[in-house]
CSV table of C-alpha atoms in Angstrom, one decimal:
chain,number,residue,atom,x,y,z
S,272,UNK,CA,280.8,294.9,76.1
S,273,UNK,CA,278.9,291.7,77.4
S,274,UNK,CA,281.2,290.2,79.9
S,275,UNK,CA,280.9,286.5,80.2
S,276,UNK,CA,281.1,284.9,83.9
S,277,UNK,CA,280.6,282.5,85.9
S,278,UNK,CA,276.6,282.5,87.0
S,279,UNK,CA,276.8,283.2,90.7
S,280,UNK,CA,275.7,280.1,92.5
S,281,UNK,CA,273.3,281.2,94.9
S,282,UNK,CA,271.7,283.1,91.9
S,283,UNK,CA,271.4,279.7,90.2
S,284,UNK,CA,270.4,278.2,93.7
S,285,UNK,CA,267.8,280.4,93.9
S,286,UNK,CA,266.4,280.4,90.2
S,287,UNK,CA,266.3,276.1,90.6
S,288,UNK,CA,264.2,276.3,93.6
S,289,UNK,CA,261.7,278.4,91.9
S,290,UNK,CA,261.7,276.3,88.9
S,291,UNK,CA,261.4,273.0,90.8
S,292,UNK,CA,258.7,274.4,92.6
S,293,UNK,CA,256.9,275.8,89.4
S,294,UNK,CA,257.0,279.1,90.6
S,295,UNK,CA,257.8,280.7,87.4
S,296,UNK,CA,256.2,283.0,84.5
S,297,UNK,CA,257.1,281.9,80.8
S,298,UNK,CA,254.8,284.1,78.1
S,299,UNK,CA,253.2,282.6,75.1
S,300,UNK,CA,255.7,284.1,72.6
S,301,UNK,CA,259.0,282.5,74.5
S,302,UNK,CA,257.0,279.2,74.9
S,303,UNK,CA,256.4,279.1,71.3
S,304,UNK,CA,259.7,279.6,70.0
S,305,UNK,CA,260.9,277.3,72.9
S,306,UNK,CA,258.6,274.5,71.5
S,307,UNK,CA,259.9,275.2,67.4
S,308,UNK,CA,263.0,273.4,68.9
S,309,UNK,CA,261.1,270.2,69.4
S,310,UNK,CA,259.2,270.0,66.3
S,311,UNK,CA,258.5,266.2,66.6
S,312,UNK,CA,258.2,265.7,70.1
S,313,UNK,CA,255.8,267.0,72.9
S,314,UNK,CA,256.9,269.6,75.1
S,315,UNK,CA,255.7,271.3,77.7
S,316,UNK,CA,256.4,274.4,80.4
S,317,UNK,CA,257.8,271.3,83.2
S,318,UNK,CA,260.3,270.5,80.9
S,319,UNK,CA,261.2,273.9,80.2
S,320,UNK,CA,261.3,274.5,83.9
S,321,UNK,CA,263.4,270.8,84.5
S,322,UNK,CA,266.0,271.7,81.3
S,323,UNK,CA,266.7,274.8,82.3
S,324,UNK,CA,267.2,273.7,86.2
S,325,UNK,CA,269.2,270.8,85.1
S,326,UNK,CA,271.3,273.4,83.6
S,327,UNK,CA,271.7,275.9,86.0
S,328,UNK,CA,272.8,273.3,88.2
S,329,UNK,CA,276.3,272.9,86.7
S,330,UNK,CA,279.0,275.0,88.7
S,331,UNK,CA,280.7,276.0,85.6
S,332,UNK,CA,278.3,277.5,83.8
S,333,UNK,CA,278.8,281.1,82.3
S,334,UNK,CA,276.7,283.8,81.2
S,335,UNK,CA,276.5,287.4,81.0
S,336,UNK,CA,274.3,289.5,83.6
S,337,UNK,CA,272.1,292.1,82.1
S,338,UNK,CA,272.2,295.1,83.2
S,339,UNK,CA,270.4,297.3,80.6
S,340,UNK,CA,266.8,296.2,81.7
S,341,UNK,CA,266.7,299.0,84.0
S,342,UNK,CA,262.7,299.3,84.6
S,343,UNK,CA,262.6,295.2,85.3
S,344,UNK,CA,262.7,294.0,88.4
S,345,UNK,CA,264.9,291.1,89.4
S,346,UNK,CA,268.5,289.8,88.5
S,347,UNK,CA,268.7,289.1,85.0
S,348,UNK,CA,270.9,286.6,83.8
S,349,UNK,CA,271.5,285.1,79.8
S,350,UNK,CA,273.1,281.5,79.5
S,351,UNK,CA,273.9,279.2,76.9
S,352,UNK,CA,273.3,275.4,77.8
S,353,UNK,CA,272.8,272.0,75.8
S,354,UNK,CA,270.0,269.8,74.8
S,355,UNK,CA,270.7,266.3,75.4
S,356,UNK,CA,268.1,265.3,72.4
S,357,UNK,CA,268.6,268.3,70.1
S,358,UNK,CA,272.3,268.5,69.0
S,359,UNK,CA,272.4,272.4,69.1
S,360,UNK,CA,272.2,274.8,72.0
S,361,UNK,CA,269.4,276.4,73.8
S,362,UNK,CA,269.4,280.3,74.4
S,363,UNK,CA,267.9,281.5,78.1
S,364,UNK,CA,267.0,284.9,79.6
S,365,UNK,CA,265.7,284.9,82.8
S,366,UNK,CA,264.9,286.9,85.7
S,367,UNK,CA,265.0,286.1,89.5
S,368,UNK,CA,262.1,287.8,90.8
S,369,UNK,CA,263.0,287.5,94.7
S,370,UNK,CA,260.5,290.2,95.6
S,371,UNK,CA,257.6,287.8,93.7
S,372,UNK,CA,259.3,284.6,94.9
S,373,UNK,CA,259.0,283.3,91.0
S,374,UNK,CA,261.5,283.2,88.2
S,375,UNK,CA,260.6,285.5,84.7
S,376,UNK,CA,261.4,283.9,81.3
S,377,UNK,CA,262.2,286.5,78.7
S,378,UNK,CA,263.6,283.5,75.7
S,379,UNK,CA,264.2,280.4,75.7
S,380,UNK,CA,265.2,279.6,72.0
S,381,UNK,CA,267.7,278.1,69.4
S,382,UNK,CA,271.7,279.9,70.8
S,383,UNK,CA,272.0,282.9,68.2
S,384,UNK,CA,274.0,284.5,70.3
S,385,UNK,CA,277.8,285.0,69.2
S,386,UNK,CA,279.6,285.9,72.0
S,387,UNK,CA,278.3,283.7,74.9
């Protein structure tokens, strides 16, 4: 079962830093299907980085910590969090790489998932 909690905040602290700084790997595939959410507007990896950091910066947000990645390194977390010009909910997966200093991104998509 995929217990939902609170993100722990020096987790979030952590992944904002890295994503303010730019320090941060996003592959072509996750961009891609990042950018299919803004269709008719320009997006790029900053404002991936800046909606994504703006999220993480809310106390109350909640997700659920993966813990079947085994032969990944880092903390990986999975969050649900808005989109001020898209009136749906974005889907994240993303690792903090401590050991690398720099934050992975595994998706960044449309929400599909049910029970986050």
């Amino acid at each position: 079962m995929n217990e939902v909690i609170l993100i722990p905040g020096e987790w979030r602290t952590n992944v904002c830093r890295l994503l303010d700084l730019g320090r941060a790997r996003v592959p072509c595939s996750v961009f891609e299907r990042w950018e299919e959410m803004f269709q008719d507007n320009i997006t790029t990896i900053e404002m991936l980085y800046a909606r994504v950091s703006e999220a993480l910066q809310d106390d109350g947000i909640r997700g659920v910590k993966v813990l079947t990645m085994h032969n990944e390194p880092g903390e990986v977390y999975e969050f649900l969090f808005p989109l001020h010009d898209v009136h749906e909910k974005a889907y994240a997966k993303v690792s903090l790489r401590l050991a690398n200093n720099e934050v992975y991104f595994y998706s960044a998509h449309r929400a599909e998932r049910e029970y986050l």
